[in-house]
């Protein structure tokens, strides 16, 4: 498996992955639009200096995605920054494999 930074060429597949996330959450969030719901600004994530959007390739096929974003912590914490992890998606064909 190869992990690499996502590129603009990956956007069509990443948008399909995004719809997989939306469909998985739909039973728990009744206010999600029936069509055209978007959770992520994928172009913005790619352009951000504080975010690393990556894909996992297996046999030249993209099988997973995710991003890490550097965020400032809440004032109660002593650390100066932390990572937020999001857009964690694995293709249905690869789920449950070790």
Coordinates of C-alpha atoms in Angstrom, one line a residue:
X1 CA 0.0 0.0 0.0
X2 CA 1.2 3.5 -0.9
X3 CA 0.2 6.6 0.9
X4 CA 0.5 9.9 -1.0
X5 CA -0.8 13.4 -1.1
X6 CA -4.0 13.8 -3.0
X7 CA -3.9 15.6 -6.3
X8 CA -6.6 17.4 -8.4
X9 CA -6.7 14.3 -10.6
X10 CA -8.1 12.4 -7.6
X11 CA -11.0 14.7 -7.1
X12 CA -13.7 12.7 -9.0
X13 CA -13.0 9.6 -6.9
X14 CA -12.6 11.7 -3.7
X15 CA -16.1 13.1 -4.3
X16 CA -17.5 9.6 -4.6
X17 CA -15.8 8.7 -1.3
X18 CA -17.4 11.9 0.2
X19 CA -20.8 10.6 -0.9
X20 CA -20.0 7.3 0.8
X21 CA -19.4 9.2 4.1
X22 CA -22.7 11.2 3.6
X23 CA -24.6 7.9 2.9
X24 CA -23.1 6.3 6.0
X25 CA -24.2 9.2 8.2
X26 CA -27.6 9.8 6.7
X27 CA -29.4 7.4 9.1
X28 CA -28.1 9.4 12.0
X29 CA -28.7 12.9 10.6
X30 CA -32.1 13.4 9.3
X31 CA -31.4 16.9 8.0
X32 CA -28.9 15.8 5.4
X33 CA -30.1 16.8 1.9
X34 CA -31.4 14.0 -0.2
X35 CA -29.1 15.0 -3.1
X36 CA -26.0 17.2 -3.4
X37 CA -24.9 17.1 0.2
X38 CA -21.2 17.9 0.6
X39 CA -19.1 17.7 3.8
X40 CA -15.7 18.7 2.6
X41 CA -14.1 21.5 0.6
X42 CA -11.7 19.2 -1.1
X43 CA -10.0 21.9 -3.2
X44 CA -9.6 24.0 0.0
X45 CA -8.1 21.1 1.9
X46 CA -5.6 20.5 -0.9
X47 CA -4.7 24.2 -0.9
X48 CA -4.4 24.7 2.8
X49 CA -0.9 24.9 4.3
X50 CA -2.3 23.4 7.6
X51 CA -4.0 20.4 6.1
X52 CA -2.6 17.2 4.5
X53 CA -5.1 15.4 2.4
X54 CA -3.9 11.9 1.5
X55 CA -5.0 8.8 -0.4
X56 CA -4.0 5.2 0.0
X57 CA -3.3 3.2 -3.2
X58 CA -3.3 -0.5 -3.5
X59 CA -2.3 -2.1 -6.9
X60 CA -2.6 1.4 -8.5
X61 CA -6.2 1.9 -7.2
X62 CA -7.1 4.5 -4.6
X63 CA -8.8 2.6 -1.8
X64 CA -8.9 5.1 1.1
X65 CA -8.7 8.7 2.0
X66 CA -8.2 11.0 5.0
X67 CA -6.8 14.3 6.1
X68 CA -4.9 15.7 9.0
X69 CA -5.3 19.4 9.9
X70 CA -3.3 21.3 12.4
X71 CA -5.6 23.2 14.8
X72 CA -5.0 25.5 17.7
X73 CA -6.2 23.9 21.0
X74 CA -8.9 25.2 23.3
X75 CA -7.5 27.6 25.9
X76 CA -7.7 25.0 28.7
X77 CA -4.9 22.9 27.1
X78 CA -1.2 23.4 27.5
X79 CA -0.1 22.2 24.1
X80 CA 0.2 24.7 21.3
X81 CA -1.4 22.7 18.5
X82 CA -3.0 19.3 17.7
X83 CA -4.2 17.4 14.7
X84 CA -7.8 17.0 13.6
X85 CA -8.3 13.8 11.5
X86 CA -11.2 13.7 9.1
X87 CA -12.6 12.3 5.8
X88 CA -11.5 8.8 6.9
X89 CA -12.9 6.5 4.2
X90 CA -12.1 3.0 3.0
X91 CA -13.6 1.5 -0.2
X92 CA -16.1 -1.2 0.6
X93 CA -14.0 -3.8 -1.2
X94 CA -11.1 -3.2 1.3
X95 CA -13.0 -2.9 4.6
X96 CA -12.4 -5.5 7.2
X97 CA -9.1 -6.7 5.8
X98 CA -6.0 -6.9 7.9

